[in-house]
C-alpha atoms as a printed R data frame, in Angstrom:
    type eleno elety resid chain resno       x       y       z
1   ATOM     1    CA   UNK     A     1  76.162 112.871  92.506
2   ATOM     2    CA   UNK     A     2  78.990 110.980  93.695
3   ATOM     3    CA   UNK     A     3  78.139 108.408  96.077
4   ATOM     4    CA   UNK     A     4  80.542 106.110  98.262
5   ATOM     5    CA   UNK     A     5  80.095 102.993 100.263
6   ATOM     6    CA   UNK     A     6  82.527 101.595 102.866
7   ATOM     7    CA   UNK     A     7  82.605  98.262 103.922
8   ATOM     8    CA   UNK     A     8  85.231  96.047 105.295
9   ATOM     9    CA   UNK     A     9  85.754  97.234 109.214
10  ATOM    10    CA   UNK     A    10  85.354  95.449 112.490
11  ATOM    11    CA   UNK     A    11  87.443  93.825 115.488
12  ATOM    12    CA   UNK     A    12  90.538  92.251 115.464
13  ATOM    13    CA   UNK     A    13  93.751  91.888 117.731
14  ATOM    14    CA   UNK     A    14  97.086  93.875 117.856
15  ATOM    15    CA   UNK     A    15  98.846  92.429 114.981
16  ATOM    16    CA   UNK     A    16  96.039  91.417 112.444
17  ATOM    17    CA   UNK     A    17  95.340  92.494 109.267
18  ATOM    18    CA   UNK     A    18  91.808  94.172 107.896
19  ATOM    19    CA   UNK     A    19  90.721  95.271 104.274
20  ATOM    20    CA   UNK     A    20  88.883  98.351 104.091
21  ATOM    21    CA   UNK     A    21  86.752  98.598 100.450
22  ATOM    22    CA   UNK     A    22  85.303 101.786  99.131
23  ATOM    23    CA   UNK     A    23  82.306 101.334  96.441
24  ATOM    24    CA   UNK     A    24  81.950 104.236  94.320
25  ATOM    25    CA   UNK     A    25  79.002 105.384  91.591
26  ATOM    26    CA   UNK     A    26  77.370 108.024  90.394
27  ATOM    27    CA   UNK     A    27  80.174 109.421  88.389
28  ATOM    28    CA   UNK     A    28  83.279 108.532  86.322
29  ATOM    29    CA   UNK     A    29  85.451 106.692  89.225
30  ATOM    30    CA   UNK     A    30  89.044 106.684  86.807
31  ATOM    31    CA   UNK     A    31  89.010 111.034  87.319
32  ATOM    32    CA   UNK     A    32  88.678 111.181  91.064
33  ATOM    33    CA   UNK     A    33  91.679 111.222  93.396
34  ATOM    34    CA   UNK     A    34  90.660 108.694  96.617
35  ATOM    35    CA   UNK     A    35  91.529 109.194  99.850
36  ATOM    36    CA   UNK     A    36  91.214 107.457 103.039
37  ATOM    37    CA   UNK     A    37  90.484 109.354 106.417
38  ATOM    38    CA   UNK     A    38  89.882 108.235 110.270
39  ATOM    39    CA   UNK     A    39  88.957 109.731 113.339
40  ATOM    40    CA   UNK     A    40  89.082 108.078 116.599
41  ATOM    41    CA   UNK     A    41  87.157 109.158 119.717
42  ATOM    42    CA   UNK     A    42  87.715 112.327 121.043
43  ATOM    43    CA   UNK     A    43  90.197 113.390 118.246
44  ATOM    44    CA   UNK     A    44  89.696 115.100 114.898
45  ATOM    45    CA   UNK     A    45  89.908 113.392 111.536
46  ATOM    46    CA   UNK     A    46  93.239 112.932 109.818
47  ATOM    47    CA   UNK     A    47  94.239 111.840 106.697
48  ATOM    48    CA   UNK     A    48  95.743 108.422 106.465
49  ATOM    49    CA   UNK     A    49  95.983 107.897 102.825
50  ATOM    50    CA   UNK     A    50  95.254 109.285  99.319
51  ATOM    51    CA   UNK     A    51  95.797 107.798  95.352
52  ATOM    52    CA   UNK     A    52  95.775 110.243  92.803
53  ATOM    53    CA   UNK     A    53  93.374 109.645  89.637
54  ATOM    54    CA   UNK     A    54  95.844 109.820  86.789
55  ATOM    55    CA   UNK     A    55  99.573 107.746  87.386
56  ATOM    56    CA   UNK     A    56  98.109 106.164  90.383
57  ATOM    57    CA   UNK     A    57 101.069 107.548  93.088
58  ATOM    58    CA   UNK     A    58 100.203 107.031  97.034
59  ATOM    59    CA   UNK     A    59 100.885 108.756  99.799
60  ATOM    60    CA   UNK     A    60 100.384 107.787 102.924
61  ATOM    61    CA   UNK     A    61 100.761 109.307 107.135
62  ATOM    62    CA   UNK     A    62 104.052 108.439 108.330
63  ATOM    63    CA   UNK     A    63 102.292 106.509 111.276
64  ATOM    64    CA   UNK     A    64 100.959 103.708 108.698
65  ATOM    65    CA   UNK     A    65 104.126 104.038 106.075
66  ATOM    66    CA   UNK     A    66 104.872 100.488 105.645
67  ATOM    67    CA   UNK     A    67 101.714  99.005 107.169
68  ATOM    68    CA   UNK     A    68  98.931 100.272 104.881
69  ATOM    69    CA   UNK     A    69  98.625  99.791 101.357
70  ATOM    70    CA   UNK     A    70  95.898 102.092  99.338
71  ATOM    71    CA   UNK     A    71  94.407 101.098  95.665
72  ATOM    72    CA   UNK     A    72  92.353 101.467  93.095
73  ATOM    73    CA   UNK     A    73  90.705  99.139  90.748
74  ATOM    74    CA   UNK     A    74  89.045 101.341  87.907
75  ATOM    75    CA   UNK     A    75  86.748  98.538  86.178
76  ATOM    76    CA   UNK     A    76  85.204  97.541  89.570
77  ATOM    77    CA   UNK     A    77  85.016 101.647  91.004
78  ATOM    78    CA   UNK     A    78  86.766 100.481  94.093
79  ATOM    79    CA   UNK     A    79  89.443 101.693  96.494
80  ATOM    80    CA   UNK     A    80  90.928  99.891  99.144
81  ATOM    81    CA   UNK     A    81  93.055 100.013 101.887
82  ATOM    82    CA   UNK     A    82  94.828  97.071 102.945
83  ATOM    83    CA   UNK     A    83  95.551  97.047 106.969
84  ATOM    84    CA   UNK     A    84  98.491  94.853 108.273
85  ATOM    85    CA   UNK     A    85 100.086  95.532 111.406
86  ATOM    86    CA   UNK     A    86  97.531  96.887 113.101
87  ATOM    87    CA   UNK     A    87  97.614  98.939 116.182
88  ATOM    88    CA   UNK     A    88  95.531  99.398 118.999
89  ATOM    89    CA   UNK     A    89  96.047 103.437 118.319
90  ATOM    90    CA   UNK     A    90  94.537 102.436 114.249
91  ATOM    91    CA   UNK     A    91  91.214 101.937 116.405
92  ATOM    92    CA   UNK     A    92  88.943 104.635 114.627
93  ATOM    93    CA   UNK     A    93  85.993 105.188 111.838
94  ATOM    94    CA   UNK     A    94  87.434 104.984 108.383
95  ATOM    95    CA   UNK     A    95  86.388 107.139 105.704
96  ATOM    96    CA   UNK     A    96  86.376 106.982 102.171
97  ATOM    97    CA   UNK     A    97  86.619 110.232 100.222
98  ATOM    98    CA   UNK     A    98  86.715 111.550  96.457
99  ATOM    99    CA   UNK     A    99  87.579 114.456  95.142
100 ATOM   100    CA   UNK     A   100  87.711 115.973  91.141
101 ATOM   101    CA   UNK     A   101  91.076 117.182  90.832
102 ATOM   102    CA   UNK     A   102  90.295 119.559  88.226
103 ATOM   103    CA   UNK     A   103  87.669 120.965  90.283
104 ATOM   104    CA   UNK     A   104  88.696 120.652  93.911
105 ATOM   105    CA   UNK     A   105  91.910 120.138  95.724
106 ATOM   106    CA   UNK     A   106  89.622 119.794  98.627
107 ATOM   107    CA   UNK     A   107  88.053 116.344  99.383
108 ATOM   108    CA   UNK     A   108  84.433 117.336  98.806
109 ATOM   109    CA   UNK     A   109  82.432 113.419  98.729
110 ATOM   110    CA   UNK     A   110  82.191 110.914 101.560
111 ATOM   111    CA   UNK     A   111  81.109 107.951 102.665
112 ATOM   112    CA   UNK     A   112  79.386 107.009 105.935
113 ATOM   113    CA   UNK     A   113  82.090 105.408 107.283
114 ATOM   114    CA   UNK     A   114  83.384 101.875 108.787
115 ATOM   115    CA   UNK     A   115  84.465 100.933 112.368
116 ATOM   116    CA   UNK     A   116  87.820  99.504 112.876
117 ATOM   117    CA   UNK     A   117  88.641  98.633 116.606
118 ATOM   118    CA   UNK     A   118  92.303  96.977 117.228
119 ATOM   119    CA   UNK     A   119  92.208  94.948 120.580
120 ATOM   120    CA   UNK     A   120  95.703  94.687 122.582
């Protein structure tokens, strides 16, 4: 069973920069697309961005193009997204999620989540 741990959230100010990190075990990490997902209060969850298992391509919400940066590093079972920019409207839980492209196109594994609150 896949299992996945975020870590990496917390407070910072309009402009600052966070690294969200996604531990992953329980199954072979290099044949699982990643994605990252938030929701903020009130609102439902939306994508923000995904890297697929095989050539490694990103994509990514337009409202973080050029401000987030997702990746993988297969020998540690890790995905990341790196936060620069940040907005008061990034303030949300993060999730990481997995998925077995040649079983799902859904995202069917997720972690518990992270807080990340941007301060104006």
């Amino acid at each position: 069973q896949v299992q996945l741990v975020e870590s990496g959230g917390g407070l910072v100010q309009a402009g600052g920069s966070l690294r969200l990190s996604c531990a992953f075990s329980g199954r072979t990490f290099s044949r699982y697309a990643m994605g990252w997902f938030r929701q903020a209060p009130g609102k439902e969850r939306e994508f923000v961005a995904d890297i697929k298992w095989n050539d490694g391509h990103t994509y990514y919400v337009d409202s973080v193009k050029g401000r987030f940066t997702i990746s993988r590093d297969n020998a540690k079972n890790t995905v990341y997204l790196q936060m620069n920019d940040l907005k008061p409207e990034d303030t949300a839980v993060y999730y990481c999620a997995a998925r077995e492209p040649a079983i799902s196109q859904e995202y069917n594994y997720w972690g518990q989540g992270t807080q990340v609150t941007v301060s104006s």
